[in-house]
Coordinates of C-alpha atoms in Angstrom, one line a residue:
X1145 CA 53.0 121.8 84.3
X1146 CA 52.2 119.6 81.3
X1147 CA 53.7 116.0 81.0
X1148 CA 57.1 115.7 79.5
X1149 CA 55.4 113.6 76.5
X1150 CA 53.4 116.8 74.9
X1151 CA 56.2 118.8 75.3
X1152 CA 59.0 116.4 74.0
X1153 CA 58.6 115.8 70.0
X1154 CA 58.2 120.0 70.4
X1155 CA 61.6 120.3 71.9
X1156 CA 63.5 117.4 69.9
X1157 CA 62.3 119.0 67.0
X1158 CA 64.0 122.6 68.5
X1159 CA 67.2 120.6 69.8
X1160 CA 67.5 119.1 66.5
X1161 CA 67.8 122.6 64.7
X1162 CA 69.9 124.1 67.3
X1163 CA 72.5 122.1 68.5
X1164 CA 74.3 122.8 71.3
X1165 CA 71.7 122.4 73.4
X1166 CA 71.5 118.9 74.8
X1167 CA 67.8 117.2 76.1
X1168 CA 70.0 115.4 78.2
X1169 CA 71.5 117.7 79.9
X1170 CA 69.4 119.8 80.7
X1171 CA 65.6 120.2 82.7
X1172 CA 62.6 121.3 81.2
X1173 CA 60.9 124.0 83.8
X1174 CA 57.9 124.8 82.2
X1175 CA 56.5 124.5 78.7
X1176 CA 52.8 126.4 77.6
X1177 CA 51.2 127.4 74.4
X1178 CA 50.0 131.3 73.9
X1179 CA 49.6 132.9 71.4
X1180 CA 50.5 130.9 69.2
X1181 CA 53.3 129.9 70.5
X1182 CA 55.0 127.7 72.8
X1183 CA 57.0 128.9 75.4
X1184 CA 59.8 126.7 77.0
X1185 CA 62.0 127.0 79.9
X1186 CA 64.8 124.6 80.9
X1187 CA 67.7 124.9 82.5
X1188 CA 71.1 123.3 83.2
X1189 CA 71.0 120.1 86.1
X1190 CA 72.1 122.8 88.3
X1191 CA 69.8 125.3 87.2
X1192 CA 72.9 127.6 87.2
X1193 CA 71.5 129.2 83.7
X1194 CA 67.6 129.4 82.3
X1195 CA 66.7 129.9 78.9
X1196 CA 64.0 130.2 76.6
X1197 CA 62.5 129.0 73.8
X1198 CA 60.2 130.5 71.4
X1199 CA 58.4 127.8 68.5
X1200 CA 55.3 129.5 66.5
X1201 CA 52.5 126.5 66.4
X1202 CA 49.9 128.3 64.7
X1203 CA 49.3 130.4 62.0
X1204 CA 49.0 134.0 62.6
X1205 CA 50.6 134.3 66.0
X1206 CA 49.7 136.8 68.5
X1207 CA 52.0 136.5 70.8
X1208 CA 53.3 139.4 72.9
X1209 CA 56.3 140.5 75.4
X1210 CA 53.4 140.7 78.1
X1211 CA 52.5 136.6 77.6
X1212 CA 56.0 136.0 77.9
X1213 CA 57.0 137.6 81.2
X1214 CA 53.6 136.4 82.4
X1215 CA 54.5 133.0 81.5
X1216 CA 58.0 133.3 83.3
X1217 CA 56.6 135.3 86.4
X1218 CA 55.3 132.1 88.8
X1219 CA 58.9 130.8 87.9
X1220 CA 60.6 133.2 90.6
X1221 CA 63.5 133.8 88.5
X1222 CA 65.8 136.6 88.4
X1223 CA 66.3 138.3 85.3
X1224 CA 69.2 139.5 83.4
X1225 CA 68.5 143.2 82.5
X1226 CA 69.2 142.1 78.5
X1227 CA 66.8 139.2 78.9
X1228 CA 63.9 141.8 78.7
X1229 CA 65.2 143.1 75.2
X1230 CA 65.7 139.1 74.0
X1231 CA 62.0 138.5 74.7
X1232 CA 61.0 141.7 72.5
X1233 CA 63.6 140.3 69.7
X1234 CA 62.2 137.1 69.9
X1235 CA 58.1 137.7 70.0
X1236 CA 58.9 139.9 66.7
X1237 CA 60.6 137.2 65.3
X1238 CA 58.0 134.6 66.2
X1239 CA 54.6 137.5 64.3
X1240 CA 57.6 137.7 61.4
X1241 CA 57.5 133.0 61.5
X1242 CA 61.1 133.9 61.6
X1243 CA 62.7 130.6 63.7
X1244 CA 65.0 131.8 67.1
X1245 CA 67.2 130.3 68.9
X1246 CA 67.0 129.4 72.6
X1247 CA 68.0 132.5 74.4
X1248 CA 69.6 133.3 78.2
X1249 CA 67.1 135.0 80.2
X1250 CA 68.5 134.3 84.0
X1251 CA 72.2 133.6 85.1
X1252 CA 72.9 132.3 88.3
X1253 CA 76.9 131.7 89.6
X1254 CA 78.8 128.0 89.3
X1255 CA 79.9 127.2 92.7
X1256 CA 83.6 126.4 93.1
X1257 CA 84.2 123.0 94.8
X1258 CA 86.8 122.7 97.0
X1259 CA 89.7 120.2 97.3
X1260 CA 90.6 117.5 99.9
X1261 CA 94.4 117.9 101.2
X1262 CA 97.0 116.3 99.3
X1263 CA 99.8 114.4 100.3
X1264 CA 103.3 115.1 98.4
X1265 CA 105.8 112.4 98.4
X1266 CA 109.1 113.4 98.7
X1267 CA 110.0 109.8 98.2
X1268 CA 108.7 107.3 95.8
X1269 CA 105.4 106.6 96.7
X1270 CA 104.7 103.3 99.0
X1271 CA 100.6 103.3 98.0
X1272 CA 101.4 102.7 94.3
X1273 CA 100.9 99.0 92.7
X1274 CA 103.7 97.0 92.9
X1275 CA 106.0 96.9 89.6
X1276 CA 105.8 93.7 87.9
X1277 CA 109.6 92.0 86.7
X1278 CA 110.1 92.6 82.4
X1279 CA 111.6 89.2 82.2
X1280 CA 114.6 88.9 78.4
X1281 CA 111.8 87.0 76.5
X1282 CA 109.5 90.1 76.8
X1283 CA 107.1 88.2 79.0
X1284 CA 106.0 89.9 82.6
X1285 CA 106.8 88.4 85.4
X1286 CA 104.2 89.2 88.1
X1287 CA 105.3 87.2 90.8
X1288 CA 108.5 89.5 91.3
X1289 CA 106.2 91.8 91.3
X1290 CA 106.5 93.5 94.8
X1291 CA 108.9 95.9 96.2
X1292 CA 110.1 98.0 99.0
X1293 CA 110.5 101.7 99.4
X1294 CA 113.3 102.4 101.1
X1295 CA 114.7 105.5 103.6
X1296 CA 117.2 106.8 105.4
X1297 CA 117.0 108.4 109.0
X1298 CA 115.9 112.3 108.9
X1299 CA 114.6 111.7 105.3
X1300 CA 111.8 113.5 104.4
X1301 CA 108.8 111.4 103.5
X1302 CA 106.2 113.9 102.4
X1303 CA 104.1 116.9 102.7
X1304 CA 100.4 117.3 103.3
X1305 CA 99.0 120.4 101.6
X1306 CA 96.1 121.9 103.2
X1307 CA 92.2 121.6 102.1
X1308 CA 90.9 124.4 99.6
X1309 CA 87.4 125.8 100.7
X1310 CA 84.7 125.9 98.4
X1311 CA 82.9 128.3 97.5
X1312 CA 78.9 128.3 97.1
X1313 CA 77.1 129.4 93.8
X1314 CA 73.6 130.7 93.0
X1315 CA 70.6 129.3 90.7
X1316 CA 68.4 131.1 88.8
X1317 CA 66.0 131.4 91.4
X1318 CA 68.5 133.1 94.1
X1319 CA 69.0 130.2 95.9
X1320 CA 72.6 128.8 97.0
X1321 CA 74.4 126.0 95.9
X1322 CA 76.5 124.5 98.1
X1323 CA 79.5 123.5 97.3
X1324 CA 82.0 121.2 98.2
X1325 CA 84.5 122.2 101.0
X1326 CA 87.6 120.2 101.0
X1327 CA 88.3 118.2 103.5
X1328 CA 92.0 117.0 105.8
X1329 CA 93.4 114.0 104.4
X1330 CA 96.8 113.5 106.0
X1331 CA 98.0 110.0 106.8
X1332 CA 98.7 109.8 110.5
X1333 CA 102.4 109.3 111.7
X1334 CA 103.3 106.0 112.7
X1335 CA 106.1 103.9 114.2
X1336 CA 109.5 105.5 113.4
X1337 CA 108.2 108.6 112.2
X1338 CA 108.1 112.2 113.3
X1339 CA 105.5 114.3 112.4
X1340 CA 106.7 118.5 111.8
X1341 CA 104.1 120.2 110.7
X1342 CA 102.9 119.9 107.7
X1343 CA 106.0 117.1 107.0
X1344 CA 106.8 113.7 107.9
X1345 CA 110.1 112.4 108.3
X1346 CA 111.8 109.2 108.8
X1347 CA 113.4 108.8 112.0
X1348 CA 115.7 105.4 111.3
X1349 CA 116.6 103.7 108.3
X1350 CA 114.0 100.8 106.8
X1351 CA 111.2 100.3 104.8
X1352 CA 108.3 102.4 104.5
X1353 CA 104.9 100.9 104.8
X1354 CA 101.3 102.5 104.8
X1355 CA 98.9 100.6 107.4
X1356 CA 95.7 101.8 108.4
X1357 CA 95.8 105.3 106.8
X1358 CA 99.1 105.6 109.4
X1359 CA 102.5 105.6 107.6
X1360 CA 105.1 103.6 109.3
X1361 CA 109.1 103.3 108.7
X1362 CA 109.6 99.5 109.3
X1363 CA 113.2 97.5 109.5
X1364 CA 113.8 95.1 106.9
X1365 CA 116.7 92.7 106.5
X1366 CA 117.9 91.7 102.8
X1367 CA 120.1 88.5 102.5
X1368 CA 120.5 85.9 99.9
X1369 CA 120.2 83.3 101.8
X1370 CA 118.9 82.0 105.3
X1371 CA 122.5 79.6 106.2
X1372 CA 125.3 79.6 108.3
X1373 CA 126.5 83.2 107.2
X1374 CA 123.1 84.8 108.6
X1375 CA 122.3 82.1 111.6
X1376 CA 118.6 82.2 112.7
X1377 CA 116.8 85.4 112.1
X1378 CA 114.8 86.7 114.6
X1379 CA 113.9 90.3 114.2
X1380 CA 111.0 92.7 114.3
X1381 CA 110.6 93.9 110.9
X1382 CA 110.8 92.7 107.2
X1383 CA 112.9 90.1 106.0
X1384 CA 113.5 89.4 102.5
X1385 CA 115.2 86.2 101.3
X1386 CA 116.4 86.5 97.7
X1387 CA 117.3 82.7 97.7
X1388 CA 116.3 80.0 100.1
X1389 CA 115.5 79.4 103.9
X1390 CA 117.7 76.2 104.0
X1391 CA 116.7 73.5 106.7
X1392 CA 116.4 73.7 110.5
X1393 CA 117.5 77.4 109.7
X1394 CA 114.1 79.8 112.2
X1395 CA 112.9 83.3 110.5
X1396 CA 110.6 84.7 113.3
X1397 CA 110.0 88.3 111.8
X1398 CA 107.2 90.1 111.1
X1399 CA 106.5 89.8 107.2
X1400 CA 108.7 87.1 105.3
X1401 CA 109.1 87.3 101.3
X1402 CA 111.5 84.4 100.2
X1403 CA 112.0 82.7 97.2
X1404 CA 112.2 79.4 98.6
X1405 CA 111.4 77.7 102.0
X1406 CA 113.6 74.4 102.5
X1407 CA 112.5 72.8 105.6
X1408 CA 113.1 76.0 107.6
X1409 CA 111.3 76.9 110.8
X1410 CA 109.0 80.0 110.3
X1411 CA 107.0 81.9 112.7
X1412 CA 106.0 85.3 111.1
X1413 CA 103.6 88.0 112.5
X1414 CA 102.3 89.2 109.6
X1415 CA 102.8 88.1 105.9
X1416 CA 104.0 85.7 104.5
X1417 CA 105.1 85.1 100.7
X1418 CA 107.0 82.3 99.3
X1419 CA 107.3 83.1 94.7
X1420 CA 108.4 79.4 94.6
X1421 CA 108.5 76.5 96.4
X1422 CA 107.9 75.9 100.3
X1423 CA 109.3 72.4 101.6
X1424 CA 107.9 71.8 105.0
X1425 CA 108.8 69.4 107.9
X1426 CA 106.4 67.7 110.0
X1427 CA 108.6 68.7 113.1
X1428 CA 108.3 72.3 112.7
X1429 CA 104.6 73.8 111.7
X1430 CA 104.5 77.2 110.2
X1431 CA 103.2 79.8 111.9
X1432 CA 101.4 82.7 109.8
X1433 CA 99.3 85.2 112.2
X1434 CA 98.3 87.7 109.2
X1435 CA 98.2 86.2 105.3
X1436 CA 99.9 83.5 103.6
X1437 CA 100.6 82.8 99.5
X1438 CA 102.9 80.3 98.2
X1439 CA 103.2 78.9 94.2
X1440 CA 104.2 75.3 95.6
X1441 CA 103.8 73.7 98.6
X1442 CA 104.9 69.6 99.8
X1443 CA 104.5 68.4 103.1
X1444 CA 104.0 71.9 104.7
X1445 CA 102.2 72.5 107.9
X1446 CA 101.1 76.1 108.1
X1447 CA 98.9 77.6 110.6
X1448 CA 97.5 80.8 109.4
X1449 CA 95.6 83.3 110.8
X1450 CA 94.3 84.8 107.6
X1451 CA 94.0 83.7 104.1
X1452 CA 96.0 81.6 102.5
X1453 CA 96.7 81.4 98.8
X1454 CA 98.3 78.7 96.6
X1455 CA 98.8 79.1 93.3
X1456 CA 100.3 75.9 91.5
X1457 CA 99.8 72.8 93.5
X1458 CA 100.1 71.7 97.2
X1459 CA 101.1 67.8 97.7
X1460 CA 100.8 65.9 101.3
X1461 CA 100.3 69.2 103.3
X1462 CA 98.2 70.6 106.1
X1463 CA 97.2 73.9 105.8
X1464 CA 94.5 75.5 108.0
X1465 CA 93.2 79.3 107.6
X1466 CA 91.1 81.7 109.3
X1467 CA 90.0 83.1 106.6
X1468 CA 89.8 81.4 103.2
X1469 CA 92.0 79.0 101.8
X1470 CA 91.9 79.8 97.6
X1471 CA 93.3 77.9 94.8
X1472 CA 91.6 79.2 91.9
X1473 CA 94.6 77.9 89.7
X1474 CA 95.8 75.3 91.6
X1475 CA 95.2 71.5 92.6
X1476 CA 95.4 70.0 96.0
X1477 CA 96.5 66.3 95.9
X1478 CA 96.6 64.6 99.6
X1479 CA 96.5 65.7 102.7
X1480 CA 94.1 68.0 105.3
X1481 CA 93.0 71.3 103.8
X1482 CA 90.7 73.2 106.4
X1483 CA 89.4 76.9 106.1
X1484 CA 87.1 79.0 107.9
X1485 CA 86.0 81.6 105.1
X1486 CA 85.4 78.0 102.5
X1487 CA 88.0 76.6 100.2
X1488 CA 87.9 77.9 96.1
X1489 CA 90.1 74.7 94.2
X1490 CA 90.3 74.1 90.7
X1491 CA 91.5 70.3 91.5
X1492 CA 90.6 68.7 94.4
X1493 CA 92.9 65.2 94.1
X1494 CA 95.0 63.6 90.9
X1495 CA 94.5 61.2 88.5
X1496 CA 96.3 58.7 90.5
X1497 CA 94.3 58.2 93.5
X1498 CA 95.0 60.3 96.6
X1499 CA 93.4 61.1 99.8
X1500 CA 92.6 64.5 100.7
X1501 CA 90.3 66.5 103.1
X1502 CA 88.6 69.7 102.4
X1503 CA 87.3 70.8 105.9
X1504 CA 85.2 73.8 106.5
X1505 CA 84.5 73.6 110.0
X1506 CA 85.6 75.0 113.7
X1507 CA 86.6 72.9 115.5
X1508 CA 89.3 71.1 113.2
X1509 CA 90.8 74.2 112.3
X1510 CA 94.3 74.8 114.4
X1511 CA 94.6 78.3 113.8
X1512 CA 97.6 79.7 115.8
X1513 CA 96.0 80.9 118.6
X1514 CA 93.6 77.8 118.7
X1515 CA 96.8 75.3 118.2
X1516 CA 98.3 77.3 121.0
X1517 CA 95.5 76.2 123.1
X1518 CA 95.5 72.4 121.3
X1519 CA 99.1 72.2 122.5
X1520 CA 98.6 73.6 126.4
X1521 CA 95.6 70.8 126.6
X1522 CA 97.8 67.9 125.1
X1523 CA 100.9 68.5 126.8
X1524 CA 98.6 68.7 130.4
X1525 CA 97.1 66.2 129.1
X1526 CA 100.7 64.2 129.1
X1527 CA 101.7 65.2 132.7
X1528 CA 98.8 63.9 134.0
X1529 CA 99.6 60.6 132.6
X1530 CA 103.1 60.7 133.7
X1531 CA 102.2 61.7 137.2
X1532 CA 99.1 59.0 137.2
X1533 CA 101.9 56.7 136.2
X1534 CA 104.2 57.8 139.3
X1535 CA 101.5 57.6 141.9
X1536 CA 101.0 53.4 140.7
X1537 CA 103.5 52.3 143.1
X1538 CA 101.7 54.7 145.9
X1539 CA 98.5 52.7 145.1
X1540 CA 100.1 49.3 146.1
X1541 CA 100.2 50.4 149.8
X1542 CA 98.2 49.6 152.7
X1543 CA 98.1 52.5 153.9
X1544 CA 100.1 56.2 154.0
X1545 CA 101.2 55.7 157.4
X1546 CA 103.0 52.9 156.6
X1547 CA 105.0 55.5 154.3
X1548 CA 108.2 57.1 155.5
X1549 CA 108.5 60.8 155.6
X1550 CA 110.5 60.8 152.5
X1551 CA 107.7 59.2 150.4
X1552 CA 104.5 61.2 151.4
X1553 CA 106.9 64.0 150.7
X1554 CA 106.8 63.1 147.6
X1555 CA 103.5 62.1 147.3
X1556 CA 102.2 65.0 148.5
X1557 CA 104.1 66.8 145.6
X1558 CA 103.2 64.6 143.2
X1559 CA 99.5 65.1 144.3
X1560 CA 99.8 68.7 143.9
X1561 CA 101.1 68.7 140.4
X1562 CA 98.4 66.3 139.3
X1563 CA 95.7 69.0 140.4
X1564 CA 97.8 71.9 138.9
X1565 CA 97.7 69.9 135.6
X1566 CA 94.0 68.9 135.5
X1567 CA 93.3 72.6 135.9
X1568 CA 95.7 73.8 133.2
X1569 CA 94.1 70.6 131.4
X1570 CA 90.5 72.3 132.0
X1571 CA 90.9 75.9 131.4
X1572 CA 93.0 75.0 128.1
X1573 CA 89.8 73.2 127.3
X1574 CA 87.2 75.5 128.1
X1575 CA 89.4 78.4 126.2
X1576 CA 89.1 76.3 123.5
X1577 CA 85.4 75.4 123.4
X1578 CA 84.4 79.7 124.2
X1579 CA 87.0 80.3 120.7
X1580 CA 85.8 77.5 119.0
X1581 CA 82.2 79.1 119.8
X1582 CA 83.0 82.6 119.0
X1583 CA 84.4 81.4 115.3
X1584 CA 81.7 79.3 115.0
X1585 CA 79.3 81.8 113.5
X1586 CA 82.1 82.5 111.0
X1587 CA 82.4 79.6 109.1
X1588 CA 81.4 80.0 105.4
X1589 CA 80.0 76.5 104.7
X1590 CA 80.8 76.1 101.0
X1591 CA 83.7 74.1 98.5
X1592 CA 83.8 75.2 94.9
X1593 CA 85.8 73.4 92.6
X1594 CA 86.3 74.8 89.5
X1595 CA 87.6 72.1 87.4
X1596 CA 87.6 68.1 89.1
X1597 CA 86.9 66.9 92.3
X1598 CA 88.5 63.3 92.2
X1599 CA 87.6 60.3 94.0
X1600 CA 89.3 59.7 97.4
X1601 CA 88.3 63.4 98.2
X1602 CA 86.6 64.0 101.6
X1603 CA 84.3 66.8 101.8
X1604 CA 83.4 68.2 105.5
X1605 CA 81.1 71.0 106.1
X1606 CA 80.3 71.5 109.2
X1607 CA 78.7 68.5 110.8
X1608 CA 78.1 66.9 107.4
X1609 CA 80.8 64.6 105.1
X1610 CA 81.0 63.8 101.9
X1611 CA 83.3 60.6 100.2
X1612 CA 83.6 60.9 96.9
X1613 CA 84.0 57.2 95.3
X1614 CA 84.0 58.6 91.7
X1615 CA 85.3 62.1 90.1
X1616 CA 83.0 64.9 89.9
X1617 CA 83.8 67.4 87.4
X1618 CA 83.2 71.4 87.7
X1619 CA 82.3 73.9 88.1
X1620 CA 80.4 72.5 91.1
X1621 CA 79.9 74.1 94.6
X1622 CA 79.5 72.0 97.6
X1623 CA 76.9 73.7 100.3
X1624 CA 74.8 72.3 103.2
X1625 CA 71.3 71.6 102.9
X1626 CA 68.4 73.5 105.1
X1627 CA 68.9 71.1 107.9
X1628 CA 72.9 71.2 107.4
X1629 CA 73.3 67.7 107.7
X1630 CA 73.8 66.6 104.1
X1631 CA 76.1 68.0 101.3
X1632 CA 74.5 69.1 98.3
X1633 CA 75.7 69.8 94.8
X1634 CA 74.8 73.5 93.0
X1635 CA 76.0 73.6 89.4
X1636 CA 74.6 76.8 88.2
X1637 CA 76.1 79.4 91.1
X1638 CA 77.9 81.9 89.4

């Protein structure tokens, strides 16, 4: 077959004259000069259709009909019947220097794809983005953006049509062409849903929620406030505060959207979103075991076993996460700031001087599970003292025998719980060193700060640290070096 590049000005020149044919859409087969004449084939991508083109090159052609089915005979096509009677036209046309245009000479059949099943809400549809507020100035609020799909027991949820079959097509040559065969793509029924036949339905009233490609029907509990109308929440579903969690007030739930958090005492198993302000309390951590976003944060302690996301500011707080702790948008004055998955800020301190820690290391981080273990070591950790402190007067003897039966009673008790708590005491510790060893390989050793990193600012990456005694202004992105014992500096990283 001859290269592309002595057949192309040829065939522009042709396209240009006739134009619905596109270069670009289509594949050149074979291209020859006979006769004077130069015969080209090219088909569509799919070589569903084949047609010919007939350009006179020289003066005084002699082409014929037999050149012409010679030339497409090694192609192994099949014919039309009327394609026999358009190479006659056109080889007259071509000894008349009459121009033709490109001409079908073999027809395959398009195949017809199938389609994958479809899923028909009967209800509105959980999987769609959430709907942002339209606030009276015109402006969007995105914040109030999310919202719940709500159902009623025996509701139906939707309908999975089946897959449509495809069916294969031919090329010019007689070959098939497969096509595509749709495929099942139900959701799977979930927790408080029935699945009857081709429908789902609801089998309580709540929320729905799509999880894992399984679609779920989950409580949820609406109330203005968390006070002494509602009492402590503890339930195993949704809750959504439209006002505040006032102090001292527990939500234990599974996914917690409020507007405010006000000292309260929160242990959630998933999600946690807070659109305004979250006041912590030293007294009473935050537990988060999925992810965790808040606009404003002061003096929170938040364990979270995801990601967490501030978006404004977050004074005097600890927060540690799993996953990656990102401020894009936001500036983290004071305080311990520790991450897993590295730490995205756009201001690391204030202009009046603060301290503040950005950690990305193991075995500061106090996850949930890994402050569970923290707290079973330190509170062993206290018995043992108290029972070291109970034996002293044991110590002052001469002997046991000279011990009534009342006291080696008790010593004998005593001795026993101070071997029960040095073994809690080890296993809580060697729990925590095999976590700390499995997350270890996890850590994403980096700080970028997008705006200023301002002096007071302590940088730790893994067994390296960084003071900053001046500011540093961004975008800068603090890594470890080859030997990861020294911080270094990349400007350029984006």
């Amino acid at each position: 077959m001859p290269s592309t590049n002595d057949t192309t000005p040829a065939l522009s020149e042709a396209y240009d004259r006739y134009e619905h044919v596109d270069l670009a859409r289509h594949d050149v087969l074979s291209t020859r000069v006979t006769g004077g004449a130069r015969l080209t084939l090219f088909t569509d991508k799919q070589r569903v259709s084949a047609w010919l083109l007939v350009q006179v090159v020289q003066r005084g052609p002699s082409l014929s009909a037999a050149d012409v089915l010679k030339f497409l005979a090694p192609l192994d096509l099949v014919l039309l019947d009327e394609a026999f009677s358009a190479v006659d036209g056109a080889v007259a046309a071509a000894l008349e220097g009459r121009p033709t245009a490109p001409f079908l000479v073999a027809q395959g059949r398009e195949p017809v794809h199938g389609c994958d099943s479809q899923c028909q809400w009967h209800v509105e549809n959980p999987e769609q983005p959430p709907r942002s507020r339209l606030l009276p100035d015109g402006s969007v609020d995105h914040r109030q953006g999310r919202h719940y799909v709500l159902v009623q027991a025996g509701d139906k949820l939707f309908t999975v049509t089946p897959p449509v079959a495809g069916q294969s097509g031919l090329d010019v040559h007689g070959r098939e062409i497969k096509a595509y065969q749709g495929q099942w793509n139900r959701l799977l029924a979930g927790e408080n849903v029935r699945a009857e036949g081709s429908s789902v339905f609801a089998l309580r009233e709540g929320c729905l929620r799509v999880r894992d490609g399984k679609i779920n029907v989950v409580p949820l509990i609406s109330v203005s406030d968390v006070d002494y109308a509602t009492g402590h929440i503890d339930f195993d579903g949704e809750v959504l505060v439209r006002g505040e969690v006032l102090p001292e007030f527990r939500v234990r739930a599974r996914t917690l959207d409020a507007r405010c958090v006000n000292r309260g005492i929160i242990d959630i198993r998933e999600d946690l979103d807070v659109l305004d302000s979250f006041f912590g309390d030293v007294a009473h951590p935050a537990f988060v075991h999925g992810n965790a976003r808040m606009a404003r944060a002061r003096n929170v302690t938040l364990y979270g076993a995801g990601n967490i996301e501030v978006t404004r500011e977050a004074v005097a707080c600890e927060l540690h996460a799993l996953g990656r702790l990102a401020a894009p948008r936001a500036a983290l004055v004071g305080g311990f700031y520790a991450a897993l998955g590295g730490i995205e800020v756009l201001d690391a301190g204030s202009r009046e001087f603060s301290r503040q820690t950005l950690c990305v290391r193991a075995d500061k981080l106090h996850a949930p599970a890994l402050h569970a273990l923290h707290e079973r070591q330190r509170a062993a950790r206290e018995n043992v003292e108290k029972i070291h402190a109970a034996l002293a007067p044991y110590a002052q003897a001469p002997e046991t025998a000279s011990l009534s039966g009342a006291q080696r009673e008790a010593l004998v008790k005593l001795a026993r719980q101070l071997a029960h708590e040095q073994q809690v005491m080890t296993q809580a510790r060697q729990q925590l060193q095999d976590e700390l060893a499995r997350l270890a390989p996890q850590v994403q050793a980096r700080i970028v700060v997008w705006r200023r990193a301002y002096a007071g600012t302590r940088l730790e990456l893994g067994e390296a640290a960084l003071e900053l005694t001046q500011n540093v202004d961004g975008p800068v992105r603090f890594v470890l070096d080859e030997t990861g014992r020294e911080i270094l500096r990349e400007r350029d990283f984006r």
